[in-house]
Short mmCIF file of C-alpha atoms in Angstrom, two decimals:
data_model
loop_
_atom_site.label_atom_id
_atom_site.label_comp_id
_atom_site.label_asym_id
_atom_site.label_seq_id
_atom_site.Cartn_x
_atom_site.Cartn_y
_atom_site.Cartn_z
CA UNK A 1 -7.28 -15.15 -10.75
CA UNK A 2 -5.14 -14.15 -13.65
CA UNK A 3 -6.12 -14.27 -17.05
CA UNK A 4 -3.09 -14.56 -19.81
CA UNK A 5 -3.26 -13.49 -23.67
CA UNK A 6 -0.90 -14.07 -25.86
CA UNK A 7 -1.25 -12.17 -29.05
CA UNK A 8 1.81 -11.43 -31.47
CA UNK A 9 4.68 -13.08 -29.23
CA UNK A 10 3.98 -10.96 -26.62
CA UNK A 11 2.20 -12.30 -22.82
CA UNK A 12 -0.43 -9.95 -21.76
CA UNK A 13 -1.30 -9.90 -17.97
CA UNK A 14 -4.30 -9.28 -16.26
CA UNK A 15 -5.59 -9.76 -12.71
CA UNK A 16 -9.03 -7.79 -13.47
CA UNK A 17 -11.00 -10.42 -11.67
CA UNK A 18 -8.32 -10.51 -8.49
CA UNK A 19 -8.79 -6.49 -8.52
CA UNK A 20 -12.34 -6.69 -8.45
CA UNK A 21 -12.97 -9.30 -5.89
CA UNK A 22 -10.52 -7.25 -3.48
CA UNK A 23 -13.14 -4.27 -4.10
CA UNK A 24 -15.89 -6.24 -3.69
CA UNK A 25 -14.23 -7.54 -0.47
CA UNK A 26 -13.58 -4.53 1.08
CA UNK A 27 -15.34 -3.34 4.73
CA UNK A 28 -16.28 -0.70 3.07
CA UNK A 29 -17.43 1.40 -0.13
CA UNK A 30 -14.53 2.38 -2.64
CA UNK A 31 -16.35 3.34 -5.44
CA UNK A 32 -16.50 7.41 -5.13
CA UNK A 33 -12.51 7.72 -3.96
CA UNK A 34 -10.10 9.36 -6.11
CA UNK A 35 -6.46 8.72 -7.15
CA UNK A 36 -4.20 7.88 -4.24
CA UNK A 37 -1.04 9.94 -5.51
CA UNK A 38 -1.25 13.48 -4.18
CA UNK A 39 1.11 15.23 -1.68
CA UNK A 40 -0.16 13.00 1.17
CA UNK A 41 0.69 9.62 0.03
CA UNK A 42 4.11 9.25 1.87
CA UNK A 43 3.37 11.78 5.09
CA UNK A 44 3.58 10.17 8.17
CA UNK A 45 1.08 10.87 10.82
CA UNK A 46 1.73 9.73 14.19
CA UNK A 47 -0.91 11.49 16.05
CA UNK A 48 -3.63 9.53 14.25
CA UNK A 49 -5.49 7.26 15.76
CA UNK A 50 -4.71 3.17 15.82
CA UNK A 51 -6.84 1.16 14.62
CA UNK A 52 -8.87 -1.63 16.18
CA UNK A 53 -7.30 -4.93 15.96
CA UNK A 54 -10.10 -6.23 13.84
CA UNK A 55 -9.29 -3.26 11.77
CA UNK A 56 -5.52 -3.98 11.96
CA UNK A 57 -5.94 -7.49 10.54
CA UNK A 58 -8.15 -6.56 7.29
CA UNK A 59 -5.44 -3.64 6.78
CA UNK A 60 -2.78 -6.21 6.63
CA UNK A 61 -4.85 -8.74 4.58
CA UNK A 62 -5.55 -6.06 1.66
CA UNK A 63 -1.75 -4.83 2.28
CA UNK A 64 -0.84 -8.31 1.55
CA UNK A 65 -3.60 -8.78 -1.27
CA UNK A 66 -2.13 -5.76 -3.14
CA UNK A 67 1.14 -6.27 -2.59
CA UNK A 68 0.64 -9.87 -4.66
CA UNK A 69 -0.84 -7.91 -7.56
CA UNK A 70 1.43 -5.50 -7.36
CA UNK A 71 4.15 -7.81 -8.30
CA UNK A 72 1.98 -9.56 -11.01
CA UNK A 73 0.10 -7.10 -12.83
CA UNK A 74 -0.19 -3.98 -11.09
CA UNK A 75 3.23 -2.25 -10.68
CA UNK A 76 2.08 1.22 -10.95
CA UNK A 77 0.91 0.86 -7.24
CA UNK A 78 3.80 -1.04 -5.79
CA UNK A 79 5.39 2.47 -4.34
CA UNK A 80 1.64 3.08 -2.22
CA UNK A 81 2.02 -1.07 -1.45
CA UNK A 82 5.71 -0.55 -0.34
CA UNK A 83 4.94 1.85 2.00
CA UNK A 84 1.87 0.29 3.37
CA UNK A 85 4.05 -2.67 3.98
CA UNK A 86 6.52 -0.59 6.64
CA UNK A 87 2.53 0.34 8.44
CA UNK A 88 1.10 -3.12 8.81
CA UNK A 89 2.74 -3.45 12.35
CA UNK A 90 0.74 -0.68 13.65
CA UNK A 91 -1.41 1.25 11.45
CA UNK A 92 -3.75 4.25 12.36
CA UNK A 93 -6.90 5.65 10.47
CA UNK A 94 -4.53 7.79 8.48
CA UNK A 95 -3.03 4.36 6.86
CA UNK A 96 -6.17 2.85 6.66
CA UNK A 97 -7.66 6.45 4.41
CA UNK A 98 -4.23 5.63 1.91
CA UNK A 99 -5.14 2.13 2.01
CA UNK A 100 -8.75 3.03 0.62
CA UNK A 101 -7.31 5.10 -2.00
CA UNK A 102 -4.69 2.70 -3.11
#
């Protein structure tokens, strides 16, 4: 859900609660992970392994999830998102680990 505040003419956008229910959602714990943007971000690994199709589907739910708050309230991770987006046909565990970090 997004919250608005409008203080001196200007619109203030937040989607704190979305964020946090997407965390809370989550298989599994993203507390202790650190800042997706390192050297790794964009490599492509092919020789990872695919993920399950149960696996496949959450990856493209919280691909999709973060792609809509990218484009809201969250631009600073719409380059991970983007790329994500080109990996939700077939993604492997090394998608899923950038995912996490996201």
């Amino acid at each position: 859900m997004r919250t608005f505040k409008i203080t001196s003419k200007k619109l203030k956008l937040s989607m704190k609660d979305y964020i946090d229910k997407m965390i809370q959602e989550f298989p599994e714990n993203l507390k202790d992970l650190n800042c997706p943007w390192n050297e790794n971000v964009f490599k492509v690994n092919d020789e990872a392994e695919k993920l399950s199709k149960d696996k496949s589907e959450i990856f493209h739910k919280f691909v999709a999830k973060g792609l809509f708050a990218s484009k809201r309230a969250r631009p600073d991770i719409l380059p991970a998102i983007t790329y994500l987006c080109t990996k939700v046909r077939a993604p492997n565990e090394s998608d899923w680990l950038k995912l996490k970090r996201m």
